[in-house]
Coordinates of C-alpha atoms and ligand atoms in Angstrom, one line a residue:
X1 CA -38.8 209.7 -227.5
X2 CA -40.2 210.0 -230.6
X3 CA -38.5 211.8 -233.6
X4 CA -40.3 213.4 -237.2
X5 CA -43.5 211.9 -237.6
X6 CA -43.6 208.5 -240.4
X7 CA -44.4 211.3 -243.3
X8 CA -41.3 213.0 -243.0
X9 CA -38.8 209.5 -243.1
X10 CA -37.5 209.2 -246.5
X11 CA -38.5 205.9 -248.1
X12 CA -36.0 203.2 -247.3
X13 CA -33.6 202.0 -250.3
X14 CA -34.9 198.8 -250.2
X15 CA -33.2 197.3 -253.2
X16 CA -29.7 198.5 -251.5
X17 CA -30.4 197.1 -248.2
X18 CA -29.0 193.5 -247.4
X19 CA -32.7 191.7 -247.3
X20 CA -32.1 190.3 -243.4
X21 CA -31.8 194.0 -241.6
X22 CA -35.5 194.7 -242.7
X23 CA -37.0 191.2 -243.8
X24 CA -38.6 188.5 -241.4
X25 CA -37.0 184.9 -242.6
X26 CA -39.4 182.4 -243.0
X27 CA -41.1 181.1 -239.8
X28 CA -39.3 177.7 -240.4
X29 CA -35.9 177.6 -242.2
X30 CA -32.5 175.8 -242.4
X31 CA -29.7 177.9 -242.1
X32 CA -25.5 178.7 -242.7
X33 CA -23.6 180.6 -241.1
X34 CA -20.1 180.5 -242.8
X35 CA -16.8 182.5 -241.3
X36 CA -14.2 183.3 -243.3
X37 CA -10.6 184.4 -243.3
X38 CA -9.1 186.0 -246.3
X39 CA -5.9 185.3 -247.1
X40 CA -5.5 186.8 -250.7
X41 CA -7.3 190.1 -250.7
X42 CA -7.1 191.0 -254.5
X43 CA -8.7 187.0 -255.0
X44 CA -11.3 188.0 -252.0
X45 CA -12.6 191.0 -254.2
X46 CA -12.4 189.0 -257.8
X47 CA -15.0 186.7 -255.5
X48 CA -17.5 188.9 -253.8
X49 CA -17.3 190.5 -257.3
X50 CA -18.9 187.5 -258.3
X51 CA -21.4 186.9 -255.4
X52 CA -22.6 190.2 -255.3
X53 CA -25.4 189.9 -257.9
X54 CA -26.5 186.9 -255.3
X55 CA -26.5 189.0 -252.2
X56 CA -30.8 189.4 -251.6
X57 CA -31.7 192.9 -251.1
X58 CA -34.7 193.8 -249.1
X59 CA -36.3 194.3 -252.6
X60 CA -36.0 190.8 -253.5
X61 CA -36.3 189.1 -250.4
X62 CA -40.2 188.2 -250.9
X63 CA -39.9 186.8 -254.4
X64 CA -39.9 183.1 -254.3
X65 CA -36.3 182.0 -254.3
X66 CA -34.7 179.2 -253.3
X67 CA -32.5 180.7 -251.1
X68 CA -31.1 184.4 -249.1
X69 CA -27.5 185.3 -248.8
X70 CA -26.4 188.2 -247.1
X71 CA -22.4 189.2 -246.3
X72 CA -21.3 191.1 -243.6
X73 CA -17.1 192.1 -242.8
X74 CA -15.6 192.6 -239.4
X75 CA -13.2 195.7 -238.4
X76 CA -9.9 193.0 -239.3
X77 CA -11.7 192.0 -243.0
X78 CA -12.5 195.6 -243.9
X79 CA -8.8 196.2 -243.5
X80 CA -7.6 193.2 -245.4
X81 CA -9.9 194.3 -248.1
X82 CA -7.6 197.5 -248.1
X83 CA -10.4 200.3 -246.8
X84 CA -7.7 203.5 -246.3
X85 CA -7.3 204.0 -243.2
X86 CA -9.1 207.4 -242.4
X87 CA -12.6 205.5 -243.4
X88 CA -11.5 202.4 -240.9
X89 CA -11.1 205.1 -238.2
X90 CA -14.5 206.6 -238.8
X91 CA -16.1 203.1 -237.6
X92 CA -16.9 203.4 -233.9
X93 CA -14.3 202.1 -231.4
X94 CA -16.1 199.1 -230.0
X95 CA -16.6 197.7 -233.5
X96 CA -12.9 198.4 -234.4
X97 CA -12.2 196.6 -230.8
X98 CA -14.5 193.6 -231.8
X99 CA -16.6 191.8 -229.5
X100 CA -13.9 190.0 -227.4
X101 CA -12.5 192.5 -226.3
X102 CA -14.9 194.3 -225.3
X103 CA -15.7 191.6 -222.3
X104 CA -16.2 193.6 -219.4
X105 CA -19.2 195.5 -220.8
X106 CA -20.6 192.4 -221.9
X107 CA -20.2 190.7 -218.4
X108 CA -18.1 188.3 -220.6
X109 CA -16.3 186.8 -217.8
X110 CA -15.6 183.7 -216.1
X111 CA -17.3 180.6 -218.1
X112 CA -18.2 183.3 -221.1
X113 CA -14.5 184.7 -220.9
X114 CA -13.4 184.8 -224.2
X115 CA -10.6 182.6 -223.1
X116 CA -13.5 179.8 -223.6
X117 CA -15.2 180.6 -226.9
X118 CA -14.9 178.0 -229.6
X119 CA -11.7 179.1 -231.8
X120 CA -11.8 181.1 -234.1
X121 CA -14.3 183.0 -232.4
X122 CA -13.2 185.9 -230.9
X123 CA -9.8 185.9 -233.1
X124 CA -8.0 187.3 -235.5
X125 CA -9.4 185.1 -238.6
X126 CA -12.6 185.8 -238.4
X127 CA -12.7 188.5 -241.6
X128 CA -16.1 187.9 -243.3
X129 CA -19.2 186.3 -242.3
X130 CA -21.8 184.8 -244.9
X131 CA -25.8 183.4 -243.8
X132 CA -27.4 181.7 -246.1
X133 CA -31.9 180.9 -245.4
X134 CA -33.3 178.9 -247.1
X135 CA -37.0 177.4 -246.9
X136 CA -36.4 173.8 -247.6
X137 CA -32.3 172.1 -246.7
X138 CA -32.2 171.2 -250.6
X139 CA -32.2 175.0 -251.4
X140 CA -29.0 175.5 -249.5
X141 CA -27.0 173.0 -251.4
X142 CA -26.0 175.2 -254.6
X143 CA -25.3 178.4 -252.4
X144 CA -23.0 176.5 -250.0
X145 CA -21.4 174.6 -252.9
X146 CA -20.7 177.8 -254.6
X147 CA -19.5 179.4 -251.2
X148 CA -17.2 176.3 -250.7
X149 CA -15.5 177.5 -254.2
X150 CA -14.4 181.1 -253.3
X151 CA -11.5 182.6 -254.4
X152 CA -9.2 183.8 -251.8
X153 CA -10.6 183.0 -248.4
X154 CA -10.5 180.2 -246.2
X155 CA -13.3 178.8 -244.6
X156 CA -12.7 178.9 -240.6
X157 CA -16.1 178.6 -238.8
X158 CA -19.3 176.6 -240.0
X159 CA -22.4 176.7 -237.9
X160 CA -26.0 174.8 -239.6
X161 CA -28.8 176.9 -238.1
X162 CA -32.5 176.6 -238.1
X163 CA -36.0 177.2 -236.8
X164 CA -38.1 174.0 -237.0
X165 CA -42.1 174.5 -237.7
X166 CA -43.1 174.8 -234.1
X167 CA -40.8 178.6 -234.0
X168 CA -39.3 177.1 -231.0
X169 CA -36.0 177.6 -229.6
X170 CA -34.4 174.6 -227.5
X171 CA -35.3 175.9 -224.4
X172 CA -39.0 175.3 -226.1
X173 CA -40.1 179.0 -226.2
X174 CA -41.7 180.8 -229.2
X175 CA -38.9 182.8 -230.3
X176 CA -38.7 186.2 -232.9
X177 CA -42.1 187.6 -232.0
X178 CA -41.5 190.9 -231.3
X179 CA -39.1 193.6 -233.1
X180 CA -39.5 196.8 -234.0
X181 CA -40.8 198.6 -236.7
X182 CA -39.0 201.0 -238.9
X183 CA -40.7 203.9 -240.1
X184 CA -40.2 204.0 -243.7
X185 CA -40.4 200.4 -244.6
X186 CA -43.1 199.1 -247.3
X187 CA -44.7 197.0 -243.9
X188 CA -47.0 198.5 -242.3
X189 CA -46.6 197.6 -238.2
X190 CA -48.5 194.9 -236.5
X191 CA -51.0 195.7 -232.9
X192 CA -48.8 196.9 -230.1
X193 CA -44.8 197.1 -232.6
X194 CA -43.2 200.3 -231.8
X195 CA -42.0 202.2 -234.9
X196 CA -39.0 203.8 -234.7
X197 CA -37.1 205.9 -237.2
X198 CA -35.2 204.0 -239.6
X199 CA -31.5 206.0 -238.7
X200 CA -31.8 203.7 -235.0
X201 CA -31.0 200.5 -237.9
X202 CA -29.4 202.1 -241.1
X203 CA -26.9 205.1 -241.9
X204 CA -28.3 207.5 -243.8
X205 CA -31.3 208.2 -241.9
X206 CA -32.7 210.1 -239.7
X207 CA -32.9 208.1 -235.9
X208 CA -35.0 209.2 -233.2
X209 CA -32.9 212.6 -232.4
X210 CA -34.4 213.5 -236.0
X211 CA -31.4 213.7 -238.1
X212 CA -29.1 210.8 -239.5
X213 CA -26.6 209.8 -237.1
X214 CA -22.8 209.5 -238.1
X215 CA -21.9 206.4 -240.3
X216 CA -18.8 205.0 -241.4
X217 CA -17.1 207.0 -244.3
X218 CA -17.3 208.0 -247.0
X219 CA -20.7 208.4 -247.1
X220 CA -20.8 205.8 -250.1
X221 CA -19.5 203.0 -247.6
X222 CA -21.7 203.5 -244.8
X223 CA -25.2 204.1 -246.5
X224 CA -27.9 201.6 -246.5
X225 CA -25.0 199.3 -243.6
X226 CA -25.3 198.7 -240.0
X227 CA -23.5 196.9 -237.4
X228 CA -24.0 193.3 -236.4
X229 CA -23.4 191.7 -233.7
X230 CA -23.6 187.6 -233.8
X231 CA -23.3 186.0 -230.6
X232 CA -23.3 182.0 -230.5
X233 CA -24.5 180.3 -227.0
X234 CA -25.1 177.6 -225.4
X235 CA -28.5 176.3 -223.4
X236 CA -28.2 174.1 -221.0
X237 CA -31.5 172.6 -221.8
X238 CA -30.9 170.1 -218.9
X239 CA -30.7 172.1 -216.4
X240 CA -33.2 174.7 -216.7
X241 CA -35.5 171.6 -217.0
X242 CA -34.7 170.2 -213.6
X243 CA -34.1 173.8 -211.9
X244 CA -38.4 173.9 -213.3
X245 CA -38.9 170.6 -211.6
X246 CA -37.2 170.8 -208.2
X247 CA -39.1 174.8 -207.6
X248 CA -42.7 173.8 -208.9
X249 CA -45.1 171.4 -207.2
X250 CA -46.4 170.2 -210.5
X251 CA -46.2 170.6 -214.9
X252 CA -48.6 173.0 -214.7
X253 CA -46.7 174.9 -212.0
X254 CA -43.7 174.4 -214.2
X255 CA -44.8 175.8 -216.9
X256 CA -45.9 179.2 -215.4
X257 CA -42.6 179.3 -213.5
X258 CA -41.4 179.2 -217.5
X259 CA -43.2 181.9 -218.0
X260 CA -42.0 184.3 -215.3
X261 CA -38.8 183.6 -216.3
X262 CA -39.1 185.3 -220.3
X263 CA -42.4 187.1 -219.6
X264 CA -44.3 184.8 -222.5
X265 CA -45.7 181.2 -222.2
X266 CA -43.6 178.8 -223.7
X267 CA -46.6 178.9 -226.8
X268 CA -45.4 182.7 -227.3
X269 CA -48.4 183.9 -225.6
X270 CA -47.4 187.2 -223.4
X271 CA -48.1 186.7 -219.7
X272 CA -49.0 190.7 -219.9
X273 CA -52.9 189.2 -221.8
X274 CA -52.6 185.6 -220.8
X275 CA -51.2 186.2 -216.9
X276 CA -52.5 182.5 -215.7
X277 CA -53.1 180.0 -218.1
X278 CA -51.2 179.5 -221.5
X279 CA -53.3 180.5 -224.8
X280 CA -51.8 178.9 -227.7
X281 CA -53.9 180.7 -230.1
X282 CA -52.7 183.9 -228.4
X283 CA -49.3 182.7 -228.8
X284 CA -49.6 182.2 -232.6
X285 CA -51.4 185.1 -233.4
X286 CA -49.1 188.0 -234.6
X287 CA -52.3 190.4 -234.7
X288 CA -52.2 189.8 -230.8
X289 CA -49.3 188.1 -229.5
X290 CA -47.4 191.6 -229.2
X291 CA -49.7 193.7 -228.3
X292 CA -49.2 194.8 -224.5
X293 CA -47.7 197.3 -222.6
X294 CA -46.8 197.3 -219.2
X295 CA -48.3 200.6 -217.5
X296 CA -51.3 198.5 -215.7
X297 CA -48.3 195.7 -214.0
X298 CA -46.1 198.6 -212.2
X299 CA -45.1 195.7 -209.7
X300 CA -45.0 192.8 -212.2
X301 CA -47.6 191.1 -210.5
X302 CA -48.2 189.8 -213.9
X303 CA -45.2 190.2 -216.2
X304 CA -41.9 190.3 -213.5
X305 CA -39.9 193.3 -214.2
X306 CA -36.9 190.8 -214.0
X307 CA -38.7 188.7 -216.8
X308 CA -36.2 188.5 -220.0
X309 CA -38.1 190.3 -222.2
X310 CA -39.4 192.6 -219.6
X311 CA -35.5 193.7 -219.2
X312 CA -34.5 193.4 -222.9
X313 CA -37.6 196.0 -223.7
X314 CA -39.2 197.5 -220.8
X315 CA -41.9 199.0 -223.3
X316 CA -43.2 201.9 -221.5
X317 CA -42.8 200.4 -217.9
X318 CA -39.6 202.3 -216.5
X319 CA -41.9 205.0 -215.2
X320 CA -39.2 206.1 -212.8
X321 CA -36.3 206.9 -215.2
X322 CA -35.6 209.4 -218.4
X323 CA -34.6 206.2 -220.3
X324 CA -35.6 206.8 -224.1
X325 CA -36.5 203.0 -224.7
X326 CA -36.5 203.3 -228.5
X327 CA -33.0 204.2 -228.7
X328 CA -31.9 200.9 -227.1
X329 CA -34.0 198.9 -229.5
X330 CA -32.5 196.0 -231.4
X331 CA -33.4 193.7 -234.3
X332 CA -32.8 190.5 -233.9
X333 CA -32.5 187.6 -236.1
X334 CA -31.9 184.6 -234.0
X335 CA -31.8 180.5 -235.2
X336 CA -31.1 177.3 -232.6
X337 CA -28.1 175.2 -233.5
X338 CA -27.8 171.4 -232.5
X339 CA -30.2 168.7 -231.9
X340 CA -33.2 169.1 -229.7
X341 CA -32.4 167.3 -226.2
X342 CA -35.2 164.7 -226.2
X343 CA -38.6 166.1 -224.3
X344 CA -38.2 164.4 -220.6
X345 CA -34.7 164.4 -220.4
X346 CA -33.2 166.3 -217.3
X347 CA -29.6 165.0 -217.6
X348 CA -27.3 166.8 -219.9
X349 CA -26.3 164.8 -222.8
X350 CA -23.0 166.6 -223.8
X351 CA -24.0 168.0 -226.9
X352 CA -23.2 171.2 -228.1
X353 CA -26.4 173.1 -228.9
X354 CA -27.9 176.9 -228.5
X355 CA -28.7 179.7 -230.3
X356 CA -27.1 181.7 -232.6
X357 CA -28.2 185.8 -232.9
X358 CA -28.0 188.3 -235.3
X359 CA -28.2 191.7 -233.4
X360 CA -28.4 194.7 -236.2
X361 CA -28.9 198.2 -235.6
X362 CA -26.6 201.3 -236.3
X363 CA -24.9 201.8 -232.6
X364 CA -23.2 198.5 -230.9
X365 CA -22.8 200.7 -227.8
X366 CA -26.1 202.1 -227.4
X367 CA -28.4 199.2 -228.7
X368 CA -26.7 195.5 -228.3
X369 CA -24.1 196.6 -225.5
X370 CA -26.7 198.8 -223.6
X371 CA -29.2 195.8 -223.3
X372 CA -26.7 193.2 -222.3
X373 CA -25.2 195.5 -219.6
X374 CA -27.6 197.4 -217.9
X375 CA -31.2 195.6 -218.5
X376 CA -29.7 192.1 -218.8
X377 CA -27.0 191.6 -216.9
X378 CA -27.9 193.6 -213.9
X379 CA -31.4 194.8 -211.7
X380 CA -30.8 198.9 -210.8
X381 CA -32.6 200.0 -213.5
X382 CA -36.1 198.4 -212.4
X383 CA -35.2 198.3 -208.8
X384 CA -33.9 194.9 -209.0
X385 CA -30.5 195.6 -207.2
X386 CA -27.9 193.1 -208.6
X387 CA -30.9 190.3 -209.8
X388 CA -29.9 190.0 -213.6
X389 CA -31.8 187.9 -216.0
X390 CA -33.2 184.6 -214.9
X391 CA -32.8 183.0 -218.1
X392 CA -30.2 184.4 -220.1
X393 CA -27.9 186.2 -217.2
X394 CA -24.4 185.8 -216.1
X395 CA -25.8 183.9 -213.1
X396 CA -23.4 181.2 -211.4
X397 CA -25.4 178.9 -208.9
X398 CA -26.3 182.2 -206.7
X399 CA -28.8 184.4 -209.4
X400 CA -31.8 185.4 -207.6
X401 CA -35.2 186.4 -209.7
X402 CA -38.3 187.9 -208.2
X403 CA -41.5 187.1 -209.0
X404 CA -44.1 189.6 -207.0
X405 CA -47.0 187.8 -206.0
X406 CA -50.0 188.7 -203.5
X407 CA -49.8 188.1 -200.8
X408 CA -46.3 187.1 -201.1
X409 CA -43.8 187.4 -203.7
X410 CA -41.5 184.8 -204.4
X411 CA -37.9 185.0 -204.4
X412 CA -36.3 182.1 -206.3
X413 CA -32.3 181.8 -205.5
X414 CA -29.4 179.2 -206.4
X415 CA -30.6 180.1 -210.1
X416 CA -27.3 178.1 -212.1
X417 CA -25.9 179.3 -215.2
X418 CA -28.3 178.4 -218.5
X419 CA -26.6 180.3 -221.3
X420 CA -23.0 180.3 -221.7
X421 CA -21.7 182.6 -224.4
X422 CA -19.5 180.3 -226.8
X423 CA -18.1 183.1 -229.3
X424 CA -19.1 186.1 -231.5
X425 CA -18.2 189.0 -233.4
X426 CA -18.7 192.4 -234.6
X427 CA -19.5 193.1 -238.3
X428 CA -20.6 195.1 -240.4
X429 CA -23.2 194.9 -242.9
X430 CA -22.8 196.8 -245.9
X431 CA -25.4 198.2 -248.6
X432 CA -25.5 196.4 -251.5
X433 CA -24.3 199.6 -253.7
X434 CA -20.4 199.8 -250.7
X435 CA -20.7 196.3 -251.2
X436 CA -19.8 196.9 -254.7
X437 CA -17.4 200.0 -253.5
X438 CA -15.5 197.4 -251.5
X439 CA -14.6 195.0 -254.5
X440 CA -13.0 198.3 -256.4
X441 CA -10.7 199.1 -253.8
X442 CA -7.3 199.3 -255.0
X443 CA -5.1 196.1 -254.3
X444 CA -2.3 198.1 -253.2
X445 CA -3.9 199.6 -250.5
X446 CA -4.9 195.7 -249.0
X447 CA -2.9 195.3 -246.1
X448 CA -2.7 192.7 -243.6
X449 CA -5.5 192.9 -240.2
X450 CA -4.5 195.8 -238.2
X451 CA -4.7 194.6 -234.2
X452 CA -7.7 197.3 -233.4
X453 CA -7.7 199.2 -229.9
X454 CA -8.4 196.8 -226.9
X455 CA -9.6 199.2 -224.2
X456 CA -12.1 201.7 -224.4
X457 CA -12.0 205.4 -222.9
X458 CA -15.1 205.1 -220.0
X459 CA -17.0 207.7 -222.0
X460 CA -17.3 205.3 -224.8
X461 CA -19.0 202.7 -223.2
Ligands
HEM501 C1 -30.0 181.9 -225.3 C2 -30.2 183.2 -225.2 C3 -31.6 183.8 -225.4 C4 -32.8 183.1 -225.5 C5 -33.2 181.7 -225.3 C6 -33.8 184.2 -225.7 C7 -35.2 183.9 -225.8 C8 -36.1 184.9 -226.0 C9 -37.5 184.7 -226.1 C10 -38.2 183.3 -226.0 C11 -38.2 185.8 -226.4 C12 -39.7 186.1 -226.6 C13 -40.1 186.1 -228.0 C14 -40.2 187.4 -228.6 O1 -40.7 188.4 -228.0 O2 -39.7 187.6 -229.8 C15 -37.1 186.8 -226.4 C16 -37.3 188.2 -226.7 C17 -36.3 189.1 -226.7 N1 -35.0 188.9 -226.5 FE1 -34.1 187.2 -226.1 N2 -33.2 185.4 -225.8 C18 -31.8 185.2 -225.6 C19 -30.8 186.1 -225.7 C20 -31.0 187.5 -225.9 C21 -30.0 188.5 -225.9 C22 -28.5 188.2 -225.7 C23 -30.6 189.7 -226.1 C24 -30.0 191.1 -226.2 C25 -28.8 191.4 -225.9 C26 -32.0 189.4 -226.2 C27 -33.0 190.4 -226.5 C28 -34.3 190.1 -226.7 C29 -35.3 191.1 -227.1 C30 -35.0 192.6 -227.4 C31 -36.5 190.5 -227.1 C32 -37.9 191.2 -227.4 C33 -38.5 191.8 -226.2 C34 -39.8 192.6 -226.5 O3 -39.7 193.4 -227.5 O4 -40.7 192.4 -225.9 N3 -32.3 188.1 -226.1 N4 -35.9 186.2 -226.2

């Protein structure tokens, strides 16, 4: 599992790294997310020629600064920019496929078909992607005025993000507590974060097998980048609400039954330390809040194995299998969109809100695609037969999640639907020094969004 020892990892290029692969945002923020088709290539370059001394590094992320902007491309913009087409090939397949089409290894199917998502997601205009953090809504105004102005592209997708001061997403849990750490960084980890070699995140690394893993070329393209994945869905804040009230006897009940369904108390406090009573102070505490493993809970009498983040990182609890946990690890960058649905309310209102995540790491298949498929969206790998996850899981009005329990477990069924994916993408997200690399490219070479492979060989996915 684990790879050279933290001495041996080069020192991460920090002022070449886009700032939000290594850099926590703020606890609270407001948020941008812009999409972007280009239309004029040559213009498009003239542009990001022009925003590139904006892009934040991971070097310049802490200074205090109004705002962050970081840019990523997907497979379709890379190729309108004009990368030749022996580099476009050297991307892997399901980020040249794009994140539509690769549906059936997400479990993307019926209500998350991409047939649903919110146009343009999942087409062929979604080219370049832009997020823009900032502490405070006034800092966004310049950068979003200034994006509004760009040469060449047309705006096609505009999300406003954020993480209000409680850290709570709308289903009212804690939210961006645990990630890994990468060995290399200038942060030293926190009680109970894994480190794990920098390659598992960036080209031009080493990952855990010990040497750097193949990027995109040439080599000047893919160092310092990684892959993102951004995935937009919807809660049904409703419903989970009253699915809490009609299987628990009272809000105290409630709010454990919460619990069992991520694996942390709706404060952020891990049921692993706080198994049954919430401890806000554990919750808020990032010298404790992560700092648990799950060796002692074999059965999940504490944590269910079924619990989302018991599935999405089963730590070192899958006693029974070869699984190398830290190569399916993920960082993730995620912000709620839409207004809160009022506390007490247990009928839908009809709006349109969720969360919108950043998954970055340097293999979609392996990291993003492996979690969703096999430790989300299904049980067999912790002896949970088809159960997928309670909260987050392709479930349809039949989802069943097990919460062991002496002297009985419980088995709770008829679990609806909570999420419903509404769109996403593949990108990538260049170093700052390709970035630059890009904007050269010739303007003959520009030519118009090549339709990438739809199917994927088995032995790909
Ligand atoms: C609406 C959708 C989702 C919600 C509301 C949600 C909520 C949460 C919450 C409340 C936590 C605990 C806080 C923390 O440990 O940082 C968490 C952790 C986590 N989630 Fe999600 N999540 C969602 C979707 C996803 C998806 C799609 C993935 C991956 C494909 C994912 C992967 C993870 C991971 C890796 C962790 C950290 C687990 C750990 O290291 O202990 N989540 N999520």
């Amino acid at each position: 599992m684990t790879g050279p020892t933290a001495g041996t990892v080069p020192a991460l290029e920090l002022d070449d790294i886009q700032g939000t692969v290594l850099r926590r945002r703020p606890d609270d923020y407001h948020g941008v997310y812009l999409l972007y088709r280009i239309d004029d290539p040559a213009a498009t370059k003239r542009s990001l020629r022009e925003v590139l001394p904006k892009i934040t590094s991971a070097a310049d992320w802490e200074l205090p600064r109004p705002y962050t902007l970081n840019v990523a491309f997907t497979y379709r913009g890379l190729a309108r920019l004009g990368v030749p087409e022996d580099s476009l090939a050297s991307f892997s397949e399901e980020f040249r496929a794009g994140m539509a089409a690769r549906k059936e290894v997400l479990g993307d199917l019926g209500a998350n078909d991409p047939g649903n998502w919110l146009p343009p997601l999942g087409g062929a205009d979604v080219h370049i992607g832009v997020m823009i953090i900032a502490r405070a809504p006034e800092g966004l105004r310049e950068p979003v005025d200034a994006a509004g102005r760009l040469a060449g592209v047309n705006l096609v997708y505009r999300l406003d993000v954020g993480v209000p001061v409680t850290g709570r997403e709308h289903f009212g849990f804690r939210d961006g507590i645990s990630s890994p750490h990468l060995l290399g960084s200038t942060d030293a980890p926190l009680p109970g974060q894994d480190s794990v070699q920098p390659g598992e995140f960036l080209f031009g690394y080493p990952d855990e097998s010990g040497t750097p893993p193949p990027g995109p070329a040439p080599e000047v393209l893919g160092r310092n980048g990684c892959y993102l994945a951004f995935r937009q869905m919807h809660a049904d804040v409703a419903a989970f609400r009253r699915y809490l009230r009609d299987n628990a006897s009272s809000p105290e009940a409630e709010e454990l039954l919460a619990a069992k369904f991520v694996g942390r108390w709706r404060s952020g406090a891990p049921l692993a330390l706080a198994p049954d009573h919430d401890d806000p102070e554990l919750g808020a505490d990032p010298m404790r809040n992560n700092d648990f493993r799950y060796h002692e809970d074999p059965r999940g009498l504490r944590v269910p194995r079924g619990a989302h983040i018991r599935r999405a990182n089963p730590r070192d609890g899958l006693t029974d299998t070869v699984v190398a946990v830290n190569i399916h690890r993920v960082l993730r960058r995620g912000a709620a969109y839409g207004p809160p649905l009022p506390d007490g309310i247990l009928e839908d209102d009809g709006a349109e809100r969720g969360i919108i995540f950043v998954f970055l790491g340097a293999s979609l298949s392996r990291q993003f695609e492996f979690v969703q498929q096999v430790w989300l969206n299904d049980g067999d790998f912790a002896g949970l037969g088809a159960e997928r996850d309670p909260l987050i899981g392709d479930n349809d009005g039949t989802g069943v999640h097990t919460v062991p329990a002496t002297p009985v477990r419980r088995r709770l069924t008829g679990l609806p639907r909570f999420v419903t994916v509404r769109g996403g993408e593949y990108c990538f997200l260049p170093g700052l020094t390709a970035l630059k690399w890009l904007t050269t490219l010739p303007d003959t070479a520009a030519k118009p969004a090549t339709t990438p492979p739809t199917s994927m060989p088995e032995s790909d996915r």
